[in-house]
């Protein structure tokens, strides 16, 4: 699924966060045609962001479907940027080795992957990284990150956040039951873009 940072999908999710909404209401909130909304809502539902439910009966006919945020879904936000900056500063001033920081990231990735076992990486990996403020998508064997928060959270040491994102990716891969690993990576903090090759 394209990430929740996609402006149309974000508008749909933000409307659903206000309370259950019908497909026409979601389309109106996103400013798109009903048929276009149908495609985006289906992807968000498949990706675990939205859940469908029947509206209470009101007159004749089958009640319409309404969509609400899934119980375990959190809309990506920058509300915690101050906390993230504080943690980045604490880590930068600490005496943890790069290996120890990598292990922390891997553990967090396993946590974000949820219940252990084989899972759909195209859903679980972008969703986990979006919870950390990245827009993530898989393109074949490449993980592409954009809107990276590295320069925003740690302008003096953006590589610290980039490295943690890679460690989290490794943890998600392991937690999702994948044999893949990050074999190469490319960081461009100035353009807020990163990529990693999974093999």
PDB file of C-alpha atoms in Angstrom:
ATOM      1  CA  UNK A   1       0.000   0.000   0.000  1.00  0.00           C
ATOM      2  CA  UNK A   2       1.257   3.474  -0.710  1.00  0.00           C
ATOM      3  CA  UNK A   3       1.937   5.163   2.554  1.00  0.00           C
ATOM      4  CA  UNK A   4      -0.399   7.074   4.779  1.00  0.00           C
ATOM      5  CA  UNK A   5       1.590  10.212   3.875  1.00  0.00           C
ATOM      6  CA  UNK A   6      -0.116  10.124   0.449  1.00  0.00           C
ATOM      7  CA  UNK A   7      -2.213  13.319   0.717  1.00  0.00           C
ATOM      8  CA  UNK A   8      -5.494  11.707  -0.388  1.00  0.00           C
ATOM      9  CA  UNK A   9      -5.106   8.754   1.967  1.00  0.00           C
ATOM     10  CA  UNK A  10      -4.084  10.996   4.817  1.00  0.00           C
ATOM     11  CA  UNK A  11      -7.212  13.105   4.276  1.00  0.00           C
ATOM     12  CA  UNK A  12      -9.350   9.952   4.307  1.00  0.00           C
ATOM     13  CA  UNK A  13      -7.723   8.668   7.487  1.00  0.00           C
ATOM     14  CA  UNK A  14      -7.993  12.059   9.191  1.00  0.00           C
ATOM     15  CA  UNK A  15     -11.729  12.114   8.406  1.00  0.00           C
ATOM     16  CA  UNK A  16     -12.135   8.563   9.739  1.00  0.00           C
ATOM     17  CA  UNK A  17     -10.292   9.635  12.903  1.00  0.00           C
ATOM     18  CA  UNK A  18     -13.145  12.061  13.582  1.00  0.00           C
ATOM     19  CA  UNK A  19     -15.623   9.168  13.649  1.00  0.00           C
ATOM     20  CA  UNK A  20     -17.083   6.491  11.366  1.00  0.00           C
ATOM     21  CA  UNK A  21     -17.811   7.782   7.855  1.00  0.00           C
ATOM     22  CA  UNK A  22     -19.441   6.435   4.712  1.00  0.00           C
ATOM     23  CA  UNK A  23     -17.559   6.191   1.436  1.00  0.00           C
ATOM     24  CA  UNK A  24     -19.218   9.362   0.052  1.00  0.00           C
ATOM     25  CA  UNK A  25     -18.248  11.237   3.233  1.00  0.00           C
ATOM     26  CA  UNK A  26     -14.638  10.084   2.898  1.00  0.00           C
ATOM     27  CA  UNK A  27     -14.581  11.066  -0.782  1.00  0.00           C
ATOM     28  CA  UNK A  28     -15.915  14.513   0.084  1.00  0.00           C
ATOM     29  CA  UNK A  29     -13.334  14.982   2.847  1.00  0.00           C
ATOM     30  CA  UNK A  30     -10.516  14.113   0.426  1.00  0.00           C
ATOM     31  CA  UNK A  31     -12.004  16.172  -2.419  1.00  0.00           C
ATOM     32  CA  UNK A  32     -12.050  13.236  -4.849  1.00  0.00           C
ATOM     33  CA  UNK A  33     -14.546  11.289  -6.939  1.00  0.00           C
ATOM     34  CA  UNK A  34     -16.371   8.417  -5.260  1.00  0.00           C
ATOM     35  CA  UNK A  35     -14.721   5.798  -7.518  1.00  0.00           C
ATOM     36  CA  UNK A  36     -11.268   7.178  -6.726  1.00  0.00           C
ATOM     37  CA  UNK A  37     -12.085   7.091  -3.016  1.00  0.00           C
ATOM     38  CA  UNK A  38     -13.160   3.460  -3.321  1.00  0.00           C
ATOM     39  CA  UNK A  39      -9.654   2.465  -4.501  1.00  0.00           C
ATOM     40  CA  UNK A  40      -7.900   4.390  -1.725  1.00  0.00           C
ATOM     41  CA  UNK A  41     -10.266   3.121   0.988  1.00  0.00           C
ATOM     42  CA  UNK A  42      -9.758  -0.481  -0.170  1.00  0.00           C
ATOM     43  CA  UNK A  43      -5.975  -0.038   0.070  1.00  0.00           C
ATOM     44  CA  UNK A  44      -6.239   1.546   3.516  1.00  0.00           C
ATOM     45  CA  UNK A  45      -8.509  -1.259   4.662  1.00  0.00           C
ATOM     46  CA  UNK A  46      -6.121  -3.893   3.304  1.00  0.00           C
ATOM     47  CA  UNK A  47      -3.205  -2.085   4.931  1.00  0.00           C
ATOM     48  CA  UNK A  48      -4.855  -2.201   8.341  1.00  0.00           C
ATOM     49  CA  UNK A  49      -5.602   1.520   8.736  1.00  0.00           C
ATOM     50  CA  UNK A  50      -9.389   1.345   8.277  1.00  0.00           C
ATOM     51  CA  UNK A  51     -12.077  -1.125   9.301  1.00  0.00           C
ATOM     52  CA  UNK A  52     -15.506  -1.391   7.714  1.00  0.00           C
ATOM     53  CA  UNK A  53     -18.658  -1.713   9.791  1.00  0.00           C
ATOM     54  CA  UNK A  54     -22.364  -1.566   9.009  1.00  0.00           C
ATOM     55  CA  UNK A  55     -24.186   1.589  10.020  1.00  0.00           C
ATOM     56  CA  UNK A  56     -27.234   1.126  12.276  1.00  0.00           C
ATOM     57  CA  UNK A  57     -30.364   0.294  10.237  1.00  0.00           C
ATOM     58  CA  UNK A  58     -32.341   3.350   9.155  1.00  0.00           C
ATOM     59  CA  UNK A  59     -35.305   2.507   6.987  1.00  0.00           C
ATOM     60  CA  UNK A  60     -35.488   0.026   4.150  1.00  0.00           C
ATOM     61  CA  UNK A  61     -32.568  -1.673   2.514  1.00  0.00           C
ATOM     62  CA  UNK A  62     -29.222  -2.809   3.713  1.00  0.00           C
ATOM     63  CA  UNK A  63     -27.422  -0.371   6.050  1.00  0.00           C
ATOM     64  CA  UNK A  64     -24.493   1.407   4.398  1.00  0.00           C
ATOM     65  CA  UNK A  65     -20.908   0.590   5.262  1.00  0.00           C
ATOM     66  CA  UNK A  66     -19.024   3.057   7.400  1.00  0.00           C
ATOM     67  CA  UNK A  67     -15.278   3.153   7.853  1.00  0.00           C
ATOM     68  CA  UNK A  68     -13.435   3.865  11.065  1.00  0.00           C
ATOM     69  CA  UNK A  69      -9.814   3.752  12.175  1.00  0.00           C
ATOM     70  CA  UNK A  70      -8.624   0.263  13.030  1.00  0.00           C
ATOM     71  CA  UNK A  71      -8.227  -0.261  16.774  1.00  0.00           C
ATOM     72  CA  UNK A  72      -4.437  -0.617  16.627  1.00  0.00           C
ATOM     73  CA  UNK A  73      -3.790   2.123  14.057  1.00  0.00           C
ATOM     74  CA  UNK A  74      -2.168   5.423  14.966  1.00  0.00           C
ATOM     75  CA  UNK A  75      -2.027   8.240  12.452  1.00  0.00           C
ATOM     76  CA  UNK A  76       1.576   9.287  11.765  1.00  0.00           C
ATOM     77  CA  UNK A  77       2.194  12.595  13.433  1.00  0.00           C
ATOM     78  CA  UNK A  78       4.943  15.021  14.357  1.00  0.00           C
ATOM     79  CA  UNK A  79       3.399  15.750  17.738  1.00  0.00           C
ATOM     80  CA  UNK A  80       6.214  13.835  19.435  1.00  0.00           C
ATOM     81  CA  UNK A  81       9.032  15.669  17.668  1.00  0.00           C
ATOM     82  CA  UNK A  82      10.172  17.311  20.905  1.00  0.00           C
ATOM     83  CA  UNK A  83      10.379  13.957  22.648  1.00  0.00           C
ATOM     84  CA  UNK A  84      12.209  12.474  19.662  1.00  0.00           C
ATOM     85  CA  UNK A  85      14.705  15.344  19.730  1.00  0.00           C
ATOM     86  CA  UNK A  86      15.273  14.816  23.444  1.00  0.00           C
ATOM     87  CA  UNK A  87      15.856  11.087  22.952  1.00  0.00           C
ATOM     88  CA  UNK A  88      18.187  11.724  19.998  1.00  0.00           C
ATOM     89  CA  UNK A  89      20.219  14.132  22.144  1.00  0.00           C
ATOM     90  CA  UNK A  90      20.372  11.632  25.012  1.00  0.00           C
ATOM     91  CA  UNK A  91      21.531   8.886  22.667  1.00  0.00           C
ATOM     92  CA  UNK A  92      24.101  11.153  21.020  1.00  0.00           C
ATOM     93  CA  UNK A  93      25.554  12.106  24.414  1.00  0.00           C
ATOM     94  CA  UNK A  94      25.442   8.567  25.776  1.00  0.00           C
ATOM     95  CA  UNK A  95      28.208   6.038  25.564  1.00  0.00           C
ATOM     96  CA  UNK A  96      26.291   3.332  23.720  1.00  0.00           C
ATOM     97  CA  UNK A  97      28.237   1.633  20.980  1.00  0.00           C
ATOM     98  CA  UNK A  98      26.827   1.577  17.434  1.00  0.00           C
ATOM     99  CA  UNK A  99      26.161  -2.147  17.946  1.00  0.00           C
ATOM    100  CA  UNK A 100      24.124  -1.472  21.108  1.00  0.00           C
ATOM    101  CA  UNK A 101      22.083   1.200  19.333  1.00  0.00           C
ATOM    102  CA  UNK A 102      21.506  -1.194  16.444  1.00  0.00           C
ATOM    103  CA  UNK A 103      20.193  -3.833  18.861  1.00  0.00           C
ATOM    104  CA  UNK A 104      17.790  -1.291  20.379  1.00  0.00           C
ATOM    105  CA  UNK A 105      16.493  -0.487  16.896  1.00  0.00           C
ATOM    106  CA  UNK A 106      16.085  -4.159  16.035  1.00  0.00           C
ATOM    107  CA  UNK A 107      14.171  -4.805  19.252  1.00  0.00           C
ATOM    108  CA  UNK A 108      11.892  -1.857  18.489  1.00  0.00           C
ATOM    109  CA  UNK A 109      11.350  -3.174  14.955  1.00  0.00           C
ATOM    110  CA  UNK A 110      10.289  -6.568  16.307  1.00  0.00           C
ATOM    111  CA  UNK A 111       7.876  -4.779  18.620  1.00  0.00           C
ATOM    112  CA  UNK A 112       6.420  -2.750  15.740  1.00  0.00           C
ATOM    113  CA  UNK A 113       6.036  -5.894  13.615  1.00  0.00           C
ATOM    114  CA  UNK A 114       3.614  -7.201  16.234  1.00  0.00           C
ATOM    115  CA  UNK A 115       2.902 -10.852  16.779  1.00  0.00           C
ATOM    116  CA  UNK A 116       5.824 -13.047  15.625  1.00  0.00           C
ATOM    117  CA  UNK A 117       5.332 -15.096  12.495  1.00  0.00           C
ATOM    118  CA  UNK A 118       5.173 -14.729   8.752  1.00  0.00           C
ATOM    119  CA  UNK A 119       3.520 -11.464   7.753  1.00  0.00           C
ATOM    120  CA  UNK A 120       3.016  -9.447   4.573  1.00  0.00           C
ATOM    121  CA  UNK A 121       6.099  -7.225   4.374  1.00  0.00           C
ATOM    122  CA  UNK A 122       4.465  -4.831   1.907  1.00  0.00           C
ATOM    123  CA  UNK A 123       2.002  -3.970   4.664  1.00  0.00           C
ATOM    124  CA  UNK A 124       3.891  -4.364   7.922  1.00  0.00           C
ATOM    125  CA  UNK A 125       7.252  -2.748   7.030  1.00  0.00           C
ATOM    126  CA  UNK A 126       5.915   0.574   5.658  1.00  0.00           C
ATOM    127  CA  UNK A 127       3.372   0.740   8.494  1.00  0.00           C
ATOM    128  CA  UNK A 128       6.094   0.274  11.132  1.00  0.00           C
ATOM    129  CA  UNK A 129       8.343   2.938   9.607  1.00  0.00           C
ATOM    130  CA  UNK A 130       5.444   5.361   9.179  1.00  0.00           C
ATOM    131  CA  UNK A 131       4.846   5.117  12.920  1.00  0.00           C
ATOM    132  CA  UNK A 132       8.352   6.562  13.280  1.00  0.00           C
ATOM    133  CA  UNK A 133       7.658   9.465  10.915  1.00  0.00           C
ATOM    134  CA  UNK A 134       8.991   8.072   7.620  1.00  0.00           C
ATOM    135  CA  UNK A 135       7.055   7.629   4.377  1.00  0.00           C
ATOM    136  CA  UNK A 136       8.075   4.123   3.321  1.00  0.00           C
ATOM    137  CA  UNK A 137       7.382   1.941   0.304  1.00  0.00           C
ATOM    138  CA  UNK A 138       8.788  -1.270  -1.145  1.00  0.00           C
ATOM    139  CA  UNK A 139       9.883  -1.232  -4.778  1.00  0.00           C
ATOM    140  CA  UNK A 140      10.959  -4.768  -5.596  1.00  0.00           C
ATOM    141  CA  UNK A 141      14.025  -5.465  -3.450  1.00  0.00           C
ATOM    142  CA  UNK A 142      14.414  -1.791  -2.433  1.00  0.00           C
ATOM    143  CA  UNK A 143      12.976  -0.069   0.587  1.00  0.00           C
ATOM    144  CA  UNK A 144      12.539   3.613  -0.251  1.00  0.00           C
ATOM    145  CA  UNK A 145      12.125   6.157   2.540  1.00  0.00           C
ATOM    146  CA  UNK A 146      11.135   9.755   1.988  1.00  0.00           C
ATOM    147  CA  UNK A 147       9.982  12.594   4.217  1.00  0.00           C
ATOM    148  CA  UNK A 148      12.701  11.277   6.533  1.00  0.00           C
ATOM    149  CA  UNK A 149      12.639  13.058   9.917  1.00  0.00           C
ATOM    150  CA  UNK A 150      16.403  12.632  10.397  1.00  0.00           C
ATOM    151  CA  UNK A 151      17.377  16.291   9.831  1.00  0.00           C
ATOM    152  CA  UNK A 152      14.375  17.509  11.808  1.00  0.00           C
ATOM    153  CA  UNK A 153      15.005  15.327  14.842  1.00  0.00           C
ATOM    154  CA  UNK A 154      18.803  15.345  14.882  1.00  0.00           C
ATOM    155  CA  UNK A 155      20.164  18.108  12.616  1.00  0.00           C
ATOM    156  CA  UNK A 156      23.683  17.725  13.990  1.00  0.00           C
ATOM    157  CA  UNK A 157      23.810  13.953  13.544  1.00  0.00           C
ATOM    158  CA  UNK A 158      21.106  12.857  11.075  1.00  0.00           C
ATOM    159  CA  UNK A 159      22.944   9.578  10.478  1.00  0.00           C
ATOM    160  CA  UNK A 160      21.971   8.579  14.018  1.00  0.00           C
ATOM    161  CA  UNK A 161      18.287   8.522  13.035  1.00  0.00           C
ATOM    162  CA  UNK A 162      19.035   6.959   9.636  1.00  0.00           C
ATOM    163  CA  UNK A 163      20.949   4.135  11.301  1.00  0.00           C
ATOM    164  CA  UNK A 164      18.120   3.566  13.762  1.00  0.00           C
ATOM    165  CA  UNK A 165      15.643   3.345  10.865  1.00  0.00           C
ATOM    166  CA  UNK A 166      17.791   0.636   9.278  1.00  0.00           C
ATOM    167  CA  UNK A 167      18.012  -1.220  12.591  1.00  0.00           C
ATOM    168  CA  UNK A 168      14.228  -0.991  12.996  1.00  0.00           C
ATOM    169  CA  UNK A 169      13.863  -2.342   9.449  1.00  0.00           C
ATOM    170  CA  UNK A 170      16.056  -5.320  10.367  1.00  0.00           C
ATOM    171  CA  UNK A 171      13.927  -5.939  13.444  1.00  0.00           C
ATOM    172  CA  UNK A 172      10.680  -5.771  11.459  1.00  0.00           C
ATOM    173  CA  UNK A 173      12.088  -8.204   8.889  1.00  0.00           C
ATOM    174  CA  UNK A 174      13.045 -10.652  11.647  1.00  0.00           C
ATOM    175  CA  UNK A 175       9.762 -10.183  13.516  1.00  0.00           C
ATOM    176  CA  UNK A 176       7.756 -10.731  10.328  1.00  0.00           C
ATOM    177  CA  UNK A 177       9.483 -14.058   9.707  1.00  0.00           C
ATOM    178  CA  UNK A 178      11.455 -12.867   6.679  1.00  0.00           C
ATOM    179  CA  UNK A 179      14.868 -14.149   5.637  1.00  0.00           C
ATOM    180  CA  UNK A 180      15.677 -10.765   4.083  1.00  0.00           C
ATOM    181  CA  UNK A 181      18.344  -8.427   5.466  1.00  0.00           C
ATOM    182  CA  UNK A 182      19.537  -4.947   4.589  1.00  0.00           C
ATOM    183  CA  UNK A 183      22.554  -5.498   2.338  1.00  0.00           C
ATOM    184  CA  UNK A 184      23.172  -1.943   1.107  1.00  0.00           C
ATOM    185  CA  UNK A 185      21.870   1.487   1.953  1.00  0.00           C
ATOM    186  CA  UNK A 186      22.023   5.042   0.720  1.00  0.00           C
ATOM    187  CA  UNK A 187      21.227   8.061   2.898  1.00  0.00           C
ATOM    188  CA  UNK A 188      20.585  11.587   1.684  1.00  0.00           C
ATOM    189  CA  UNK A 189      19.553  13.541   4.805  1.00  0.00           C
ATOM    190  CA  UNK A 190      19.579  16.889   2.980  1.00  0.00           C
ATOM    191  CA  UNK A 191      16.902  15.660   0.558  1.00  0.00           C
ATOM    192  CA  UNK A 192      15.220  13.683   3.391  1.00  0.00           C
ATOM    193  CA  UNK A 193      15.470  10.462   1.383  1.00  0.00           C
ATOM    194  CA  UNK A 194      16.996   7.073   2.093  1.00  0.00           C
ATOM    195  CA  UNK A 195      16.983   3.696   0.398  1.00  0.00           C
ATOM    196  CA  UNK A 196      17.999   0.208   1.429  1.00  0.00           C
ATOM    197  CA  UNK A 197      18.440  -2.967  -0.605  1.00  0.00           C
ATOM    198  CA  UNK A 198      16.841  -6.061   0.904  1.00  0.00           C
ATOM    199  CA  UNK A 199      18.300  -9.420  -0.062  1.00  0.00           C
TER     200      UNK A 199
END
